[in-house]
PDB file of C-alpha atoms in Angstrom:
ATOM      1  CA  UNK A 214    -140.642 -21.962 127.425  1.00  0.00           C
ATOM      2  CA  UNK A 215    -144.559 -20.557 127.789  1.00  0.00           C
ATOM      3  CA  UNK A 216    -145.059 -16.985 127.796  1.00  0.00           C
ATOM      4  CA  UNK A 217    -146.618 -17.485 131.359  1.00  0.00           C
ATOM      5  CA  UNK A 218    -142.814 -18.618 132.497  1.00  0.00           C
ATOM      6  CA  UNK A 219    -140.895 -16.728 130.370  1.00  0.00           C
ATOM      7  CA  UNK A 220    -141.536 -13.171 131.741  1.00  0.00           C
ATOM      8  CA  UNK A 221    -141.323 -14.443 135.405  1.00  0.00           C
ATOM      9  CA  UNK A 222    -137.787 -15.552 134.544  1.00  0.00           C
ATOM     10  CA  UNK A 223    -136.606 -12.754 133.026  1.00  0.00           C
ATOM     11  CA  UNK A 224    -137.815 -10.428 136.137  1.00  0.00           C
ATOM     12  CA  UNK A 225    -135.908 -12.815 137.851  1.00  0.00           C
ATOM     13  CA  UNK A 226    -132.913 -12.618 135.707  1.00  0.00           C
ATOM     14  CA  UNK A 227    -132.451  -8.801 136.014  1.00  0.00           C
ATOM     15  CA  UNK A 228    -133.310  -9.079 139.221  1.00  0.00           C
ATOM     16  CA  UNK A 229    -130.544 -10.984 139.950  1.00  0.00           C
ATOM     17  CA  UNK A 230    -128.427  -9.210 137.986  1.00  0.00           C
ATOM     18  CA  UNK A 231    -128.985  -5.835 140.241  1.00  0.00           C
ATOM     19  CA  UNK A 232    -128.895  -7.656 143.157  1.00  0.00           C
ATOM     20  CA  UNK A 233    -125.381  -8.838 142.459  1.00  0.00           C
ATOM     21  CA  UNK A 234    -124.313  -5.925 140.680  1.00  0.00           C
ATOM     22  CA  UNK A 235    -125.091  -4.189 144.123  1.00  0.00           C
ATOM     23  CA  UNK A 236    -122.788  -6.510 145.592  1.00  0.00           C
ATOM     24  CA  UNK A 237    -125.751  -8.626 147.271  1.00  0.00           C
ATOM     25  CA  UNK A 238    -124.424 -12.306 146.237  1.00  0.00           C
ATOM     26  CA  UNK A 239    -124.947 -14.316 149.022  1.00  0.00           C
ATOM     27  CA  UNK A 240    -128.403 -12.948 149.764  1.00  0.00           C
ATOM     28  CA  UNK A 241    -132.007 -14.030 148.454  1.00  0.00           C
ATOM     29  CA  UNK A 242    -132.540 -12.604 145.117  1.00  0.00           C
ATOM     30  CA  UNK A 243    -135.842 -12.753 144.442  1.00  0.00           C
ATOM     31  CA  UNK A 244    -138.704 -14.181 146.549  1.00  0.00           C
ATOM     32  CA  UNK A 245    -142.552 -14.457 145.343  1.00  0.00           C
ATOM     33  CA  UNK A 246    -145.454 -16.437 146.419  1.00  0.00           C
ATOM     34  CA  UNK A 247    -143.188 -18.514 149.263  1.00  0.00           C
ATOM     35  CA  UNK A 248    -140.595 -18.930 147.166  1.00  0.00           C
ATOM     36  CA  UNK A 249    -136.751 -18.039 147.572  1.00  0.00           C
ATOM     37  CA  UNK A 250    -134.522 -17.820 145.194  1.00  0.00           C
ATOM     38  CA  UNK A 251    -130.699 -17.858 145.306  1.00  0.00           C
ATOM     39  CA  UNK A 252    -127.991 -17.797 142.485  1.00  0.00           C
ATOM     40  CA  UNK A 253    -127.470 -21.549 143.785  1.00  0.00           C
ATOM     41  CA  UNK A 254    -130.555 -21.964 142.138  1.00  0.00           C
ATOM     42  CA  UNK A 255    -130.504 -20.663 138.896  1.00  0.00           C
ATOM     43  CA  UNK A 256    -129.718 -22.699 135.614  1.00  0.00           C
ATOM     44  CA  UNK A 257    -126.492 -22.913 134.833  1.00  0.00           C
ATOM     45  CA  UNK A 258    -126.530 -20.771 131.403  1.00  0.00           C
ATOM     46  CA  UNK A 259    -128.278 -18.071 133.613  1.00  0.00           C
ATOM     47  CA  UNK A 260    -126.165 -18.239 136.270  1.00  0.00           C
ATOM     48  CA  UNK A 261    -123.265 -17.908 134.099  1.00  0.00           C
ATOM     49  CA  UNK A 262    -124.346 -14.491 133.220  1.00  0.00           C
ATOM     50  CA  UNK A 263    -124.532 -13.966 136.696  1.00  0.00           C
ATOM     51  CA  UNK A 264    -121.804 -14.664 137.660  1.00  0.00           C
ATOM     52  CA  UNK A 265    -120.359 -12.563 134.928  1.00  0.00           C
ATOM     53  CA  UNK A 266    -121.897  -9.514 135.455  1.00  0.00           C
ATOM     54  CA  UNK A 267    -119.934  -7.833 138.435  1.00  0.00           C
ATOM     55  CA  UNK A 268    -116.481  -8.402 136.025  1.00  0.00           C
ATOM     56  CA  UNK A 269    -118.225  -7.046 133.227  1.00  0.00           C
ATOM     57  CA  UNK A 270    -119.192  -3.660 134.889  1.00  0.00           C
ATOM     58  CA  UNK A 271    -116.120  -3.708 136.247  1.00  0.00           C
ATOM     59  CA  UNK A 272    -114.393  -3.887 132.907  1.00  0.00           C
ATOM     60  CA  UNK A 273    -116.765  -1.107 131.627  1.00  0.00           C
ATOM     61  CA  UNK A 274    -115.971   1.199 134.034  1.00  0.00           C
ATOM     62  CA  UNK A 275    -112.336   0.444 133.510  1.00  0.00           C
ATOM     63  CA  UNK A 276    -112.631   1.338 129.673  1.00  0.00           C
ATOM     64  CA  UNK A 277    -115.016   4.415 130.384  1.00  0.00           C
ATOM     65  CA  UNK A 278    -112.073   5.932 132.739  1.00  0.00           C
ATOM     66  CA  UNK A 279    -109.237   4.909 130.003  1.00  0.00           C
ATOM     67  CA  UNK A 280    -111.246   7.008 127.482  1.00  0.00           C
ATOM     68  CA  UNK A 281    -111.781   9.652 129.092  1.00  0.00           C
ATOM     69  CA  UNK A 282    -108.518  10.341 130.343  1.00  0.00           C
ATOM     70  CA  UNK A 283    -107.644   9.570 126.680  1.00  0.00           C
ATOM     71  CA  UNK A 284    -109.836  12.226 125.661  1.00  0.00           C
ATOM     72  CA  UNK A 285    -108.779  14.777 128.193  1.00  0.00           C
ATOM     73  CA  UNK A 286    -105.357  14.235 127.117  1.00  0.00           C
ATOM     74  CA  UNK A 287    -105.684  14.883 123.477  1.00  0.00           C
ATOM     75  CA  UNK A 288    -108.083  17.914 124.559  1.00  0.00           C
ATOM     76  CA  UNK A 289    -104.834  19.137 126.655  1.00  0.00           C
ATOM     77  CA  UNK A 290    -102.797  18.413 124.376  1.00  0.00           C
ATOM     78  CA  UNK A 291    -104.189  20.415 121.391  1.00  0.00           C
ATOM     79  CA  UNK A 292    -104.948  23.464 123.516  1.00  0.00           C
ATOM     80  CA  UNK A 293    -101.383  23.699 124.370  1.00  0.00           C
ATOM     81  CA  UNK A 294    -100.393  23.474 120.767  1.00  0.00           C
ATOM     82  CA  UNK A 295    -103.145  25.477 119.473  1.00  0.00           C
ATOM     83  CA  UNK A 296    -104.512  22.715 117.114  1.00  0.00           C
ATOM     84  CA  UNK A 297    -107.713  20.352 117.520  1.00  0.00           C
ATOM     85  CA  UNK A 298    -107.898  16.992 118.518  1.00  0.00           C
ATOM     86  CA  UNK A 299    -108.985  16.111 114.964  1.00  0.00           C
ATOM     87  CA  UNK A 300    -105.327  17.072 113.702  1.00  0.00           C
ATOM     88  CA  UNK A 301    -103.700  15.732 116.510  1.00  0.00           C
ATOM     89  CA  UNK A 302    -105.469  12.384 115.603  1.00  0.00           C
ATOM     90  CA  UNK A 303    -104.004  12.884 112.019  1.00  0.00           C
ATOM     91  CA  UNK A 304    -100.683  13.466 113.017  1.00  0.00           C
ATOM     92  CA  UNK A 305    -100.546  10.367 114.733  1.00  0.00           C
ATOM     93  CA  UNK A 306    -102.574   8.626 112.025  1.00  0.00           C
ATOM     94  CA  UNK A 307     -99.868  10.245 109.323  1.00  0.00           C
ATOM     95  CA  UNK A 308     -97.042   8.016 110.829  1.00  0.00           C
ATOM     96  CA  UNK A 309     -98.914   4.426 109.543  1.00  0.00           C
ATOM     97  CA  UNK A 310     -97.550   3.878 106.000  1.00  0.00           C
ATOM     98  CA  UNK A 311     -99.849   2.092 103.172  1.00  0.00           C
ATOM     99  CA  UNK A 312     -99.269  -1.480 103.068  1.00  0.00           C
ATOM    100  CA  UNK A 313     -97.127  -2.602 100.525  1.00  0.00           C
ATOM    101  CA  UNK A 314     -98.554  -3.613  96.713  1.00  0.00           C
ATOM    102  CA  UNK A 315     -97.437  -7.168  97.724  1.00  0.00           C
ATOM    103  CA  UNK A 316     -99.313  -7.134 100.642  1.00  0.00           C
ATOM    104  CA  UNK A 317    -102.246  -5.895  99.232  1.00  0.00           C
ATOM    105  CA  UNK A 318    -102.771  -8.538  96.448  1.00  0.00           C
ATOM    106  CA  UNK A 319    -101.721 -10.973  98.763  1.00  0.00           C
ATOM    107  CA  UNK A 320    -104.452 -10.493 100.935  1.00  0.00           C
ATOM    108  CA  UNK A 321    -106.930 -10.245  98.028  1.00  0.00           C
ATOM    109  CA  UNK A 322    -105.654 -13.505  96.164  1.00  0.00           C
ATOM    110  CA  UNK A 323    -106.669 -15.382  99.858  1.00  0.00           C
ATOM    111  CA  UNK A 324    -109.997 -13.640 100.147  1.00  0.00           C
ATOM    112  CA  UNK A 325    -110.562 -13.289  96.623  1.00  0.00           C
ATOM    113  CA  UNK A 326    -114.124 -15.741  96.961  1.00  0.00           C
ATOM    114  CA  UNK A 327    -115.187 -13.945  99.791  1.00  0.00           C
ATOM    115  CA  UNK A 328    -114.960 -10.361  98.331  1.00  0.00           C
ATOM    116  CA  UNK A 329    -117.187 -11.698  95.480  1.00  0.00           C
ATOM    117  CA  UNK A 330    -114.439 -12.168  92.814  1.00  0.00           C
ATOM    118  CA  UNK A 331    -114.674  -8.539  92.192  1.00  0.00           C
ATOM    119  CA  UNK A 332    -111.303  -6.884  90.291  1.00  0.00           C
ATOM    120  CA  UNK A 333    -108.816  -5.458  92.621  1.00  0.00           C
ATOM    121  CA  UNK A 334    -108.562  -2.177  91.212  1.00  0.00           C
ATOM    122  CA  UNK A 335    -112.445  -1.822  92.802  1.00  0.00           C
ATOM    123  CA  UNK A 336    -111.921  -3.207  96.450  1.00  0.00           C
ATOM    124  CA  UNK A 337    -108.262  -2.077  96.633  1.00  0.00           C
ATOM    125  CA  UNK A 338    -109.306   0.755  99.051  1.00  0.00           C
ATOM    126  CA  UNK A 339    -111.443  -1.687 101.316  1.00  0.00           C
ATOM    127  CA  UNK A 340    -108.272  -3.802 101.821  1.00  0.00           C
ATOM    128  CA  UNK A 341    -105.608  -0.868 102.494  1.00  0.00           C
ATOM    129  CA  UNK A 342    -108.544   0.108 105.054  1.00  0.00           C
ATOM    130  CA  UNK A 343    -108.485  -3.130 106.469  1.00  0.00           C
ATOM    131  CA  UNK A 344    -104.966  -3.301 106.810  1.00  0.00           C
ATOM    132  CA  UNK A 345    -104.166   0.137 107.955  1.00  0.00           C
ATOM    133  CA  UNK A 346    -106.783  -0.301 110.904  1.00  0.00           C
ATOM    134  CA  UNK A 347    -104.553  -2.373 113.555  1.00  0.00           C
ATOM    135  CA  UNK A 348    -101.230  -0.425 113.318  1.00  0.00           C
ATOM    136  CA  UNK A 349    -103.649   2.915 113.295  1.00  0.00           C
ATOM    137  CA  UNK A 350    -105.167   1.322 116.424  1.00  0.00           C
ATOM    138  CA  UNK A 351    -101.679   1.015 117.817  1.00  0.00           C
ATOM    139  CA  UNK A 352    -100.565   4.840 116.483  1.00  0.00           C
ATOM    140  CA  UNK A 353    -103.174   6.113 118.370  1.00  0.00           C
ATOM    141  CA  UNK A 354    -102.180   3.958 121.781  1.00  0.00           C
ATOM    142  CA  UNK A 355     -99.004   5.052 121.418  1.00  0.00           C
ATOM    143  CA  UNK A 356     -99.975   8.587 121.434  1.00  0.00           C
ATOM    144  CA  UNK A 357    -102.009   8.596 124.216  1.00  0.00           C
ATOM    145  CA  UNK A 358     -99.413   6.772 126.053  1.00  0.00           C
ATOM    146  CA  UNK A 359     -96.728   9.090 125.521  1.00  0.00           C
ATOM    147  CA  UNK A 360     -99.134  11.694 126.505  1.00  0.00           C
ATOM    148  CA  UNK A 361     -99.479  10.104 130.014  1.00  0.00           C
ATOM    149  CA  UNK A 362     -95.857   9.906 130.098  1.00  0.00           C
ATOM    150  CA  UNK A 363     -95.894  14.073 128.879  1.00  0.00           C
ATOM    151  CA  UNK A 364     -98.403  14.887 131.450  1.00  0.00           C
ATOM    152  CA  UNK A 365     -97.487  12.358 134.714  1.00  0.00           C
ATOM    153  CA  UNK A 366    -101.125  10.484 134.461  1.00  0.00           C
ATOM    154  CA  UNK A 367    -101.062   8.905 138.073  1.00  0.00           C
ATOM    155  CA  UNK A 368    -103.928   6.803 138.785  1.00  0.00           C
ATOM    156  CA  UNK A 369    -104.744   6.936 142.646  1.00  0.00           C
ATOM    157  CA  UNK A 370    -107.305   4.961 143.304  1.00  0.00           C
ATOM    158  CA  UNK A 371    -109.080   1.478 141.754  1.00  0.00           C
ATOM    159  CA  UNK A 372    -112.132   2.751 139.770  1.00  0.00           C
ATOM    160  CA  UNK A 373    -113.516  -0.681 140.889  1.00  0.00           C
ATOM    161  CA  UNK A 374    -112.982  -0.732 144.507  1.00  0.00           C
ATOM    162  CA  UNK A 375    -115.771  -1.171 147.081  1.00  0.00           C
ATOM    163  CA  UNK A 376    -115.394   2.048 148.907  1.00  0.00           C
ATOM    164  CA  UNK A 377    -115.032   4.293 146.261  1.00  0.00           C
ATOM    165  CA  UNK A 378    -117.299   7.649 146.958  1.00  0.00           C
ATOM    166  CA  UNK A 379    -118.147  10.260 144.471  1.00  0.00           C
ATOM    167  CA  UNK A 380    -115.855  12.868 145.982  1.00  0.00           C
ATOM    168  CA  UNK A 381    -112.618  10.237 145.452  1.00  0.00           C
ATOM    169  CA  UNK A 382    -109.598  11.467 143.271  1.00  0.00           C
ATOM    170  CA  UNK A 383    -109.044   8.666 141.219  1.00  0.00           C
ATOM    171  CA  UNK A 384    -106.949   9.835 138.953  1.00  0.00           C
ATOM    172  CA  UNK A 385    -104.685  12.621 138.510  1.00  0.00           C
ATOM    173  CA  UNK A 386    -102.206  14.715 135.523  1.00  0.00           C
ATOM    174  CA  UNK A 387    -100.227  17.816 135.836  1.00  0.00           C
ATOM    175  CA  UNK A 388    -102.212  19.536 138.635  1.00  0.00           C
ATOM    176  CA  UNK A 389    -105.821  18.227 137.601  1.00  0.00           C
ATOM    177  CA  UNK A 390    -107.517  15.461 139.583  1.00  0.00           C
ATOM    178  CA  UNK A 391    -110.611  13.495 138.274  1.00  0.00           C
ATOM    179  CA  UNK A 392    -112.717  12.544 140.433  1.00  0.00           C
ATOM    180  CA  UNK A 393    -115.241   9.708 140.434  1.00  0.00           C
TER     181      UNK A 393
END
């Protein structure tokens, strides 16, 4: 593609990108010099990240409210016990037991080529770090979920829905609402 196209389409890209993202779909997205242009028009790789952009906000804004009310829950949490949310991490992070020595040269005898044939005894660390990272993952989940269970974590409206105004609970624990 020419320079002299190439920065015309990308306007056009982002542009329809906000215009969708601002729920504007079956509208004109762009218009220039007499010509319209519509997501009916668009290539298909570029409309396909068109098309995907409303889900993908929405998804962000799904994970952005999880994590905070993750992180206002260990906050809580560790006030009320008098701790910080560093060693309430570790507590939870304490209950995921090294994997076994079998497991451990297991995993090195299949990846062996890929970790540069280098002796266990100097990558040994790398692997129990690879290995502990899922079930911490899951330690962690597990905390926070029993934490929403502790503290009654209602959500009471759909971050995601059409209507929603600034001043909307949409979520609430204990007596504490968040807002959007």
């Amino acid at each position: 593609m020419k320079p002299q196209t190439f920065i015309p389409f990308v306007l056009i890209c982002i542009t329809a990108a906000s215009a969708f993202s601002q729920g504007q779909t079956g509208e004109v997205l762009v218009t220039g010099k007499g010509i319209r242009i519509t997501a009916g028009d668009l290539m298909p790789r570029t409309k396909a990240v068109y098309d995907s952009v409303a889900s993908s906000i929405a998804a962000a804004r799904s994970q952005i409210l999880s994590a905070y009310l993750a992180e206002q829950l260990l906050d809580t949490e560790a006030k009320a016990r008098g701790i910080s949310v560093e060693a309430l991490e570790r507590e939870a992070l304490a209950k995921v037991p090294d994997p076994s020595a079998e497991v451990i040269q297991q995993v090195y005898d299949a990846n062996r080529a890929a970790l540069g044939n280098k002796p266990l005894a100097e990558i040994r660390q790398l692997i129990v770090d690879y290995l502990r990272r899922e079930p911490e993952q899951t330690a962690l989940q597990e905390q926070i979920d029993s934490l929403q269970k502790k503290y009654s974590v209602t959500l009471l409206k759909n971050v995601n829905a059409a209507d929603i105004r600034p001043t909307d609970a949409i979520a609430k624990f204990g007596e504490r609402q968040i807002t959007y």
